[in-house]
Amino acid sequence: MTAKFTLAKLTLVSHRLCPYVQRAAISLAEKGVAFERVDVDLSSKPDWFKAISPLGKVPLLRVRRDGGEEVIFESAVILEFLEETEANPLHPADTLERARHRAWIEFGSAILNAIGRFYSAADEAAFFKESQALSEMFARLEAELSARRSGPWFAGERFSLVDAVYGPIFRYFDIFDRIGDFGILDGKPLVQAWRGALSERRSVNEAVSPDYPRRLHAFLRAKSSYLSEIIRLQAIATPQARSA
Ligand SMILES: N[C@@H](CCC(=O)N[C@@H](CS)C(=O)NCC(=O)O)C(=O)O
């Protein structure tokens, strides 16, 4: 039996750039659940946050119930909790399909790790190795989409949690594309079409603030990485490209 928490007040402890936070925010928006969002400075974590976040990471979901509070950590667990406690399911009803969706959510987390390695790569060789690794991961995704695809979303006509996970992933490429042509999504028309559909979904767009592109660009530029070097050179060559 699933408990209902619709009267509970939910707070999503967040960071403005975090893609794991965004997937929870998208799920909440798709379900029409009101929630409060509190941003944390991860470069200077407040004591209250350190006290309630076992891994020191966002997102956290603070769930107030019966005068008390539970704190849920790990985005995948938060998504599952929301599935079990809120209306408007985003997971498919079929058990095997649901397992497949969970697996591709896991794959989305692996892509996020690969994106982190890509933008942190210290030199040209590492940068090209990571862009190749990303390209291969999206080729896998393209094959999965072509085997089953029937609609704008991962599962056809119904927006699912897999879409909530990949919206924030593709958002990175909006900024990468402004920096250079890295060819990672080239030759993957179904991935590109999915990316296009997600970029127009209201819940996906509203999961970040309007200044997200500027913040992400500044974050990438501040890293001591091969990509940040490209950004700096680009700013010298075209001063109007100093911030996205
Ligand atoms: N597996 C975690 C990953 C969350 C994560 O990596 N959060 C990052 C921000 S996007 C974080 O809080 N980093 C702070 C740190 O590691 O100190 C999840 O799915 O929730």
PDB file of C-alpha atoms and ligand atoms in Angstrom:
ATOM      1  CA  MET A   1       0.000   0.000   0.000  1.00  0.00           C
ATOM      2  CA  THR A   2       1.448   3.385  -0.892  1.00  0.00           C
ATOM      3  CA  ALA A   3       1.199   6.312   1.513  1.00  0.00           C
ATOM      4  CA  LYS A   4       0.064   9.644   0.183  1.00  0.00           C
ATOM      5  CA  PHE A   5       2.072  12.718   1.066  1.00  0.00           C
ATOM      6  CA  THR A   6       0.077  15.268  -0.869  1.00  0.00           C
ATOM      7  CA  LEU A   7      -0.461  17.420   2.228  1.00  0.00           C
ATOM      8  CA  ALA A   8       3.191  17.338   3.169  1.00  0.00           C
ATOM      9  CA  LYS A   9       5.346  20.292   2.335  1.00  0.00           C
ATOM     10  CA  LEU A  10       8.213  19.347   0.092  1.00  0.00           C
ATOM     11  CA  THR A  11      11.471  21.258  -0.145  1.00  0.00           C
ATOM     12  CA  LEU A  12      14.003  20.474  -2.845  1.00  0.00           C
ATOM     13  CA  VAL A  13      17.472  21.367  -1.644  1.00  0.00           C
ATOM     14  CA  SER A  14      19.189  22.408  -4.837  1.00  0.00           C
ATOM     15  CA  HIS A  15      22.026  23.956  -6.747  1.00  0.00           C
ATOM     16  CA  ARG A  16      21.384  26.181  -9.753  1.00  0.00           C
ATOM     17  CA  LEU A  17      23.461  24.113 -12.169  1.00  0.00           C
ATOM     18  CA  CYS A  18      22.896  20.591 -10.861  1.00  0.00           C
ATOM     19  CA  PRO A  19      21.355  18.226 -13.451  1.00  0.00           C
ATOM     20  CA  TYR A  20      20.346  15.762 -10.715  1.00  0.00           C
ATOM     21  CA  VAL A  21      18.315  18.497  -9.030  1.00  0.00           C
ATOM     22  CA  GLN A  22      16.703  19.336 -12.356  1.00  0.00           C
ATOM     23  CA  ARG A  23      15.379  15.807 -12.874  1.00  0.00           C
ATOM     24  CA  ALA A  24      13.568  16.000  -9.517  1.00  0.00           C
ATOM     25  CA  ALA A  25      12.240  19.499 -10.311  1.00  0.00           C
ATOM     26  CA  ILE A  26      10.948  18.251 -13.680  1.00  0.00           C
ATOM     27  CA  SER A  27       9.207  15.277 -12.076  1.00  0.00           C
ATOM     28  CA  LEU A  28       7.557  17.534  -9.476  1.00  0.00           C
ATOM     29  CA  ALA A  29       6.408  19.954 -12.187  1.00  0.00           C
ATOM     30  CA  GLU A  30       5.076  17.163 -14.414  1.00  0.00           C
ATOM     31  CA  LYS A  31       3.121  15.789 -11.480  1.00  0.00           C
ATOM     32  CA  GLY A  32       1.816  19.228 -10.568  1.00  0.00           C
ATOM     33  CA  VAL A  33       3.215  19.041  -7.038  1.00  0.00           C
ATOM     34  CA  ALA A  34       3.925  22.317  -5.245  1.00  0.00           C
ATOM     35  CA  PHE A  35       7.362  22.484  -3.688  1.00  0.00           C
ATOM     36  CA  GLU A  36       9.808  24.938  -2.296  1.00  0.00           C
ATOM     37  CA  ARG A  37      13.327  25.162  -3.691  1.00  0.00           C
ATOM     38  CA  VAL A  38      16.325  26.153  -1.596  1.00  0.00           C
ATOM     39  CA  ASP A  39      19.670  26.653  -3.334  1.00  0.00           C
ATOM     40  CA  VAL A  40      22.911  25.764  -1.595  1.00  0.00           C
ATOM     41  CA  ASP A  41      26.381  27.135  -2.324  1.00  0.00           C
ATOM     42  CA  LEU A  42      28.285  23.879  -2.887  1.00  0.00           C
ATOM     43  CA  SER A  43      31.622  25.690  -2.774  1.00  0.00           C
ATOM     44  CA  SER A  44      30.853  26.717   0.800  1.00  0.00           C
ATOM     45  CA  LYS A  45      28.361  24.237   2.171  1.00  0.00           C
ATOM     46  CA  PRO A  46      26.331  25.579   5.088  1.00  0.00           C
ATOM     47  CA  ASP A  47      26.418  23.613   8.339  1.00  0.00           C
ATOM     48  CA  TRP A  48      22.683  22.829   8.210  1.00  0.00           C
ATOM     49  CA  PHE A  49      23.222  21.226   4.791  1.00  0.00           C
ATOM     50  CA  LYS A  50      26.241  19.210   5.894  1.00  0.00           C
ATOM     51  CA  ALA A  51      24.207  17.966   8.840  1.00  0.00           C
ATOM     52  CA  ILE A  52      21.371  16.549   6.711  1.00  0.00           C
ATOM     53  CA  SER A  53      23.179  15.453   3.521  1.00  0.00           C
ATOM     54  CA  PRO A  54      24.983  12.158   4.163  1.00  0.00           C
ATOM     55  CA  LEU A  55      27.035  12.444   0.946  1.00  0.00           C
ATOM     56  CA  GLY A  56      27.303  16.238   1.013  1.00  0.00           C
ATOM     57  CA  LYS A  57      25.401  16.379  -2.287  1.00  0.00           C
ATOM     58  CA  VAL A  58      22.239  17.867  -3.728  1.00  0.00           C
ATOM     59  CA  PRO A  59      19.466  17.127  -4.397  1.00  0.00           C
ATOM     60  CA  LEU A  60      17.795  16.463  -1.071  1.00  0.00           C
ATOM     61  CA  LEU A  61      14.065  16.250  -0.650  1.00  0.00           C
ATOM     62  CA  ARG A  62      12.852  17.427   2.747  1.00  0.00           C
ATOM     63  CA  VAL A  63       9.484  15.858   3.458  1.00  0.00           C
ATOM     64  CA  ARG A  64       7.510  17.273   6.355  1.00  0.00           C
ATOM     65  CA  ARG A  65       4.955  14.935   7.808  1.00  0.00           C
ATOM     66  CA  ASP A  66       3.105  14.615  11.130  1.00  0.00           C
ATOM     67  CA  GLY A  67       5.078  17.463  12.661  1.00  0.00           C
ATOM     68  CA  GLY A  68       8.395  15.782  11.779  1.00  0.00           C
ATOM     69  CA  GLU A  69      10.685  15.667   8.787  1.00  0.00           C
ATOM     70  CA  GLU A  70      12.439  13.054   6.674  1.00  0.00           C
ATOM     71  CA  VAL A  71      15.282  13.909   4.343  1.00  0.00           C
ATOM     72  CA  ILE A  72      15.649  11.820   1.206  1.00  0.00           C
ATOM     73  CA  PHE A  73      18.951  11.897  -0.663  1.00  0.00           C
ATOM     74  CA  GLU A  74      20.004  10.554  -4.101  1.00  0.00           C
ATOM     75  CA  SER A  75      18.000  11.788  -7.086  1.00  0.00           C
ATOM     76  CA  ALA A  76      16.971   8.319  -8.300  1.00  0.00           C
ATOM     77  CA  VAL A  77      15.504   7.563  -4.870  1.00  0.00           C
ATOM     78  CA  ILE A  78      13.714  10.912  -4.828  1.00  0.00           C
ATOM     79  CA  LEU A  79      12.195  10.145  -8.238  1.00  0.00           C
ATOM     80  CA  GLU A  80      11.003   6.735  -7.045  1.00  0.00           C
ATOM     81  CA  PHE A  81       9.571   8.241  -3.841  1.00  0.00           C
ATOM     82  CA  LEU A  82       7.601  10.769  -5.878  1.00  0.00           C
ATOM     83  CA  GLU A  83       6.335   7.950  -8.113  1.00  0.00           C
ATOM     84  CA  GLU A  84       5.089   6.072  -5.066  1.00  0.00           C
ATOM     85  CA  THR A  85       3.514   9.027  -3.299  1.00  0.00           C
ATOM     86  CA  GLU A  86       2.196  11.403  -5.924  1.00  0.00           C
ATOM     87  CA  ALA A  87      -0.350  11.180  -8.723  1.00  0.00           C
ATOM     88  CA  ASN A  88       0.367  11.355 -12.463  1.00  0.00           C
ATOM     89  CA  PRO A  89       2.825   8.460 -12.825  1.00  0.00           C
ATOM     90  CA  LEU A  90       5.831   9.037 -15.037  1.00  0.00           C
ATOM     91  CA  HIS A  91       7.018   5.430 -14.951  1.00  0.00           C
ATOM     92  CA  PRO A  92       5.289   2.902 -17.229  1.00  0.00           C
ATOM     93  CA  ALA A  93       2.845   0.482 -15.611  1.00  0.00           C
ATOM     94  CA  ASP A  94       4.441  -2.624 -17.126  1.00  0.00           C
ATOM     95  CA  THR A  95       7.129  -4.138 -14.881  1.00  0.00           C
ATOM     96  CA  LEU A  96       9.566  -5.000 -17.643  1.00  0.00           C
ATOM     97  CA  GLU A  97       9.128  -1.609 -19.303  1.00  0.00           C
ATOM     98  CA  ARG A  98       9.684   0.048 -15.920  1.00  0.00           C
ATOM     99  CA  ALA A  99      12.921  -1.881 -15.471  1.00  0.00           C
ATOM    100  CA  ARG A 100      14.032  -0.749 -18.933  1.00  0.00           C
ATOM    101  CA  HIS A 101      13.273   2.870 -18.023  1.00  0.00           C
ATOM    102  CA  ARG A 102      15.236   2.577 -14.778  1.00  0.00           C
ATOM    103  CA  ALA A 103      18.170   1.163 -16.706  1.00  0.00           C
ATOM    104  CA  TRP A 104      18.184   4.099 -19.146  1.00  0.00           C
ATOM    105  CA  ILE A 105      17.958   6.497 -16.212  1.00  0.00           C
ATOM    106  CA  GLU A 106      21.110   4.824 -14.884  1.00  0.00           C
ATOM    107  CA  PHE A 107      22.671   5.253 -18.315  1.00  0.00           C
ATOM    108  CA  GLY A 108      21.751   8.954 -18.094  1.00  0.00           C
ATOM    109  CA  SER A 109      23.725   9.220 -14.864  1.00  0.00           C
ATOM    110  CA  ALA A 110      26.695   7.555 -16.590  1.00  0.00           C
ATOM    111  CA  ILE A 111      26.407  10.152 -19.378  1.00  0.00           C
ATOM    112  CA  LEU A 112      26.461  12.923 -16.766  1.00  0.00           C
ATOM    113  CA  ASN A 113      29.685  11.490 -15.345  1.00  0.00           C
ATOM    114  CA  ALA A 114      31.124  11.365 -18.876  1.00  0.00           C
ATOM    115  CA  ILE A 115      30.069  14.991 -19.465  1.00  0.00           C
ATOM    116  CA  GLY A 116      31.910  15.945 -16.269  1.00  0.00           C
ATOM    117  CA  ARG A 117      35.058  14.195 -17.542  1.00  0.00           C
ATOM    118  CA  PHE A 118      34.638  15.914 -20.923  1.00  0.00           C
ATOM    119  CA  TYR A 119      34.506  19.457 -19.573  1.00  0.00           C
ATOM    120  CA  SER A 120      37.231  18.742 -17.004  1.00  0.00           C
ATOM    121  CA  ALA A 121      39.697  17.085 -19.411  1.00  0.00           C
ATOM    122  CA  ALA A 122      43.069  18.709 -18.878  1.00  0.00           C
ATOM    123  CA  ASP A 123      44.589  18.375 -22.329  1.00  0.00           C
ATOM    124  CA  GLU A 124      43.696  17.834 -25.961  1.00  0.00           C
ATOM    125  CA  ALA A 125      44.241  14.069 -25.912  1.00  0.00           C
ATOM    126  CA  ALA A 126      41.991  13.580 -22.872  1.00  0.00           C
ATOM    127  CA  PHE A 127      39.410  15.956 -24.334  1.00  0.00           C
ATOM    128  CA  PHE A 128      39.158  14.003 -27.596  1.00  0.00           C
ATOM    129  CA  LYS A 129      39.093  10.697 -25.743  1.00  0.00           C
ATOM    130  CA  GLU A 130      36.169  11.917 -23.634  1.00  0.00           C
ATOM    131  CA  SER A 131      34.303  13.400 -26.598  1.00  0.00           C
ATOM    132  CA  GLN A 132      34.675  10.056 -28.382  1.00  0.00           C
ATOM    133  CA  ALA A 133      33.395   8.217 -25.301  1.00  0.00           C
ATOM    134  CA  LEU A 134      30.374  10.531 -25.165  1.00  0.00           C
ATOM    135  CA  SER A 135      29.746  10.097 -28.874  1.00  0.00           C
ATOM    136  CA  GLU A 136      29.684   6.318 -28.396  1.00  0.00           C
ATOM    137  CA  MET A 137      27.232   6.587 -25.500  1.00  0.00           C
ATOM    138  CA  PHE A 138      24.850   8.682 -27.602  1.00  0.00           C
ATOM    139  CA  ALA A 139      25.246   6.186 -30.468  1.00  0.00           C
ATOM    140  CA  ARG A 140      23.975   3.531 -28.032  1.00  0.00           C
ATOM    141  CA  LEU A 141      21.046   5.753 -27.206  1.00  0.00           C
ATOM    142  CA  GLU A 142      20.352   6.321 -30.906  1.00  0.00           C
ATOM    143  CA  ALA A 143      20.221   2.544 -31.441  1.00  0.00           C
ATOM    144  CA  GLU A 144      17.810   2.167 -28.519  1.00  0.00           C
ATOM    145  CA  LEU A 145      15.567   4.924 -29.879  1.00  0.00           C
ATOM    146  CA  SER A 146      15.580   3.499 -33.394  1.00  0.00           C
ATOM    147  CA  ALA A 147      14.641   0.033 -32.107  1.00  0.00           C
ATOM    148  CA  ARG A 148      11.557   1.281 -30.294  1.00  0.00           C
ATOM    149  CA  ARG A 149      10.815   4.839 -31.233  1.00  0.00           C
ATOM    150  CA  SER A 150       7.301   5.939 -32.037  1.00  0.00           C
ATOM    151  CA  GLY A 151       6.806   9.441 -30.672  1.00  0.00           C
ATOM    152  CA  PRO A 152       8.443  12.619 -29.445  1.00  0.00           C
ATOM    153  CA  TRP A 153       9.440  11.149 -26.062  1.00  0.00           C
ATOM    154  CA  PHE A 154      11.571   8.214 -24.994  1.00  0.00           C
ATOM    155  CA  ALA A 155       8.502   6.022 -24.682  1.00  0.00           C
ATOM    156  CA  GLY A 156       6.464   7.503 -27.511  1.00  0.00           C
ATOM    157  CA  GLU A 157       3.521   9.724 -26.671  1.00  0.00           C
ATOM    158  CA  ARG A 158       3.961   9.710 -22.878  1.00  0.00           C
ATOM    159  CA  PHE A 159       6.505  11.870 -21.134  1.00  0.00           C
ATOM    160  CA  SER A 160       8.383   9.681 -18.657  1.00  0.00           C
ATOM    161  CA  LEU A 161      11.090   9.919 -16.005  1.00  0.00           C
ATOM    162  CA  VAL A 162      13.635   9.024 -18.673  1.00  0.00           C
ATOM    163  CA  ASP A 163      12.699  12.293 -20.402  1.00  0.00           C
ATOM    164  CA  ALA A 164      13.081  14.131 -17.080  1.00  0.00           C
ATOM    165  CA  VAL A 165      16.618  12.749 -16.849  1.00  0.00           C
ATOM    166  CA  TYR A 166      17.727  13.522 -20.413  1.00  0.00           C
ATOM    167  CA  GLY A 167      16.324  17.086 -20.566  1.00  0.00           C
ATOM    168  CA  PRO A 168      19.112  18.335 -18.241  1.00  0.00           C
ATOM    169  CA  ILE A 169      21.688  16.258 -20.156  1.00  0.00           C
ATOM    170  CA  PHE A 170      20.861  17.847 -23.502  1.00  0.00           C
ATOM    171  CA  ARG A 171      20.854  21.291 -21.903  1.00  0.00           C
ATOM    172  CA  TYR A 172      24.656  21.003 -21.566  1.00  0.00           C
ATOM    173  CA  PHE A 173      24.896  20.714 -25.347  1.00  0.00           C
ATOM    174  CA  ASP A 174      23.148  24.063 -25.843  1.00  0.00           C
ATOM    175  CA  ILE A 175      26.203  25.617 -24.191  1.00  0.00           C
ATOM    176  CA  PHE A 176      28.786  23.249 -25.705  1.00  0.00           C
ATOM    177  CA  ASP A 177      27.413  24.148 -29.169  1.00  0.00           C
ATOM    178  CA  ARG A 178      28.078  27.831 -28.508  1.00  0.00           C
ATOM    179  CA  ILE A 179      31.693  27.044 -27.673  1.00  0.00           C
ATOM    180  CA  GLY A 180      32.543  24.795 -30.613  1.00  0.00           C
ATOM    181  CA  ASP A 181      31.475  22.023 -32.937  1.00  0.00           C
ATOM    182  CA  PHE A 182      32.544  18.883 -31.101  1.00  0.00           C
ATOM    183  CA  GLY A 183      30.422  16.554 -33.248  1.00  0.00           C
ATOM    184  CA  ILE A 184      29.236  14.451 -30.305  1.00  0.00           C
ATOM    185  CA  LEU A 185      25.604  14.263 -31.444  1.00  0.00           C
ATOM    186  CA  ASP A 186      26.360  14.232 -35.170  1.00  0.00           C
ATOM    187  CA  GLY A 187      24.720  11.467 -37.213  1.00  0.00           C
ATOM    188  CA  LYS A 188      22.177  10.747 -34.454  1.00  0.00           C
ATOM    189  CA  PRO A 189      18.902  12.096 -35.835  1.00  0.00           C
ATOM    190  CA  LEU A 190      16.625  10.456 -33.271  1.00  0.00           C
ATOM    191  CA  VAL A 191      18.714  11.736 -30.378  1.00  0.00           C
ATOM    192  CA  GLN A 192      18.641  15.198 -31.976  1.00  0.00           C
ATOM    193  CA  ALA A 193      14.868  15.066 -32.459  1.00  0.00           C
ATOM    194  CA  TRP A 194      14.407  13.998 -28.835  1.00  0.00           C
ATOM    195  CA  ARG A 195      16.699  16.810 -27.723  1.00  0.00           C
ATOM    196  CA  GLY A 196      14.574  19.269 -29.743  1.00  0.00           C
ATOM    197  CA  ALA A 197      11.320  18.069 -28.185  1.00  0.00           C
ATOM    198  CA  LEU A 198      12.773  18.260 -24.669  1.00  0.00           C
ATOM    199  CA  SER A 199      14.050  21.789 -25.259  1.00  0.00           C
ATOM    200  CA  GLU A 200      10.447  22.902 -25.736  1.00  0.00           C
ATOM    201  CA  ARG A 201       8.954  21.135 -22.737  1.00  0.00           C
ATOM    202  CA  ARG A 202       7.819  23.626 -20.139  1.00  0.00           C
ATOM    203  CA  SER A 203       8.846  21.519 -17.116  1.00  0.00           C
ATOM    204  CA  VAL A 204      12.342  21.112 -18.578  1.00  0.00           C
ATOM    205  CA  ASN A 205      12.763  24.821 -19.250  1.00  0.00           C
ATOM    206  CA  GLU A 206      11.435  25.860 -15.857  1.00  0.00           C
ATOM    207  CA  ALA A 207      13.779  23.514 -13.981  1.00  0.00           C
ATOM    208  CA  VAL A 208      16.503  26.154 -14.274  1.00  0.00           C
ATOM    209  CA  SER A 209      16.532  29.920 -13.866  1.00  0.00           C
ATOM    210  CA  PRO A 210      16.813  32.209 -16.917  1.00  0.00           C
ATOM    211  CA  ASP A 211      20.450  32.965 -16.088  1.00  0.00           C
ATOM    212  CA  TYR A 212      21.423  29.265 -16.282  1.00  0.00           C
ATOM    213  CA  PRO A 213      23.296  29.596 -19.634  1.00  0.00           C
ATOM    214  CA  ARG A 214      25.419  32.456 -18.285  1.00  0.00           C
ATOM    215  CA  ARG A 215      26.119  30.585 -15.053  1.00  0.00           C
ATOM    216  CA  LEU A 216      27.064  27.340 -16.803  1.00  0.00           C
ATOM    217  CA  HIS A 217      29.282  29.187 -19.240  1.00  0.00           C
ATOM    218  CA  ALA A 218      31.042  30.952 -16.328  1.00  0.00           C
ATOM    219  CA  PHE A 219      31.403  27.631 -14.486  1.00  0.00           C
ATOM    220  CA  LEU A 220      32.976  25.956 -17.525  1.00  0.00           C
ATOM    221  CA  ARG A 221      35.227  28.901 -18.167  1.00  0.00           C
ATOM    222  CA  ALA A 222      36.513  28.960 -14.592  1.00  0.00           C
ATOM    223  CA  LYS A 223      37.766  25.375 -14.769  1.00  0.00           C
ATOM    224  CA  SER A 224      41.391  24.723 -15.583  1.00  0.00           C
ATOM    225  CA  SER A 225      40.577  22.489 -18.487  1.00  0.00           C
ATOM    226  CA  TYR A 226      41.060  22.140 -22.206  1.00  0.00           C
ATOM    227  CA  LEU A 227      37.482  23.345 -22.761  1.00  0.00           C
ATOM    228  CA  SER A 228      38.007  26.417 -20.570  1.00  0.00           C
ATOM    229  CA  GLU A 229      41.071  27.222 -22.662  1.00  0.00           C
ATOM    230  CA  ILE A 230      38.929  27.097 -25.821  1.00  0.00           C
ATOM    231  CA  ILE A 231      36.423  29.447 -24.139  1.00  0.00           C
ATOM    232  CA  ARG A 232      39.190  31.890 -23.184  1.00  0.00           C
ATOM    233  CA  LEU A 233      40.655  31.861 -26.698  1.00  0.00           C
ATOM    234  CA  GLN A 234      37.178  32.345 -28.139  1.00  0.00           C
ATOM    235  CA  ALA A 235      36.627  35.377 -25.880  1.00  0.00           C
ATOM    236  CA  ILE A 236      39.875  36.927 -27.130  1.00  0.00           C
ATOM    237  CA  ALA A 237      38.992  36.254 -30.774  1.00  0.00           C
ATOM    238  CA  THR A 238      35.364  37.379 -30.455  1.00  0.00           C
ATOM    239  CA  PRO A 239      34.892  39.718 -27.466  1.00  0.00           C
ATOM    240  CA  GLN A 240      31.085  39.471 -27.769  1.00  0.00           C
ATOM    241  CA  ALA A 241      31.439  35.756 -26.865  1.00  0.00           C
ATOM    242  CA  ARG A 242      32.837  36.569 -23.401  1.00  0.00           C
ATOM    243  CA  SER A 243      29.701  35.218 -21.791  1.00  0.00           C
ATOM    244  CA  ALA A 244      27.036  33.081 -23.367  1.00  0.00           C
TER     245      ALA A 244
HETATM  246  N1  LIG B   1      24.223  10.339  -7.287  1.00  0.00           N
HETATM  247  C1  LIG B   1      23.809  11.655  -6.882  1.00  0.00           C
HETATM  248  C2  LIG B   1      24.661  12.686  -7.591  1.00  0.00           C
HETATM  249  C3  LIG B   1      24.358  14.093  -7.106  1.00  0.00           C
HETATM  250  C4  LIG B   1      25.524  15.032  -7.366  1.00  0.00           C
HETATM  251  O1  LIG B   1      26.570  14.636  -7.893  1.00  0.00           O
HETATM  252  N2  LIG B   1      25.345  16.288  -6.949  1.00  0.00           N
HETATM  253  C5  LIG B   1      26.424  17.255  -7.091  1.00  0.00           C
HETATM  254  C6  LIG B   1      25.950  18.527  -7.784  1.00  0.00           C
HETATM  255  S1  LIG B   1      25.343  18.200  -9.395  1.00  0.00           S
HETATM  256  C7  LIG B   1      26.877  17.680  -5.698  1.00  0.00           C
HETATM  257  O2  LIG B   1      26.065  17.899  -4.845  1.00  0.00           O
HETATM  258  N3  LIG B   1      28.180  17.816  -5.514  1.00  0.00           N
HETATM  259  C8  LIG B   1      28.726  18.336  -4.303  1.00  0.00           C
HETATM  260  C9  LIG B   1      29.929  17.570  -3.859  1.00  0.00           C
HETATM  261  O3  LIG B   1      30.181  16.472  -4.387  1.00  0.00           O
HETATM  262  O4  LIG B   1      30.601  18.054  -2.954  1.00  0.00           O
HETATM  263  C10 LIG B   1      22.325  11.846  -7.204  1.00  0.00           C
HETATM  264  O5  LIG B   1      21.855  11.224  -8.161  1.00  0.00           O
HETATM  265  O6  LIG B   1      21.639  12.582  -6.473  1.00  0.00           O
END
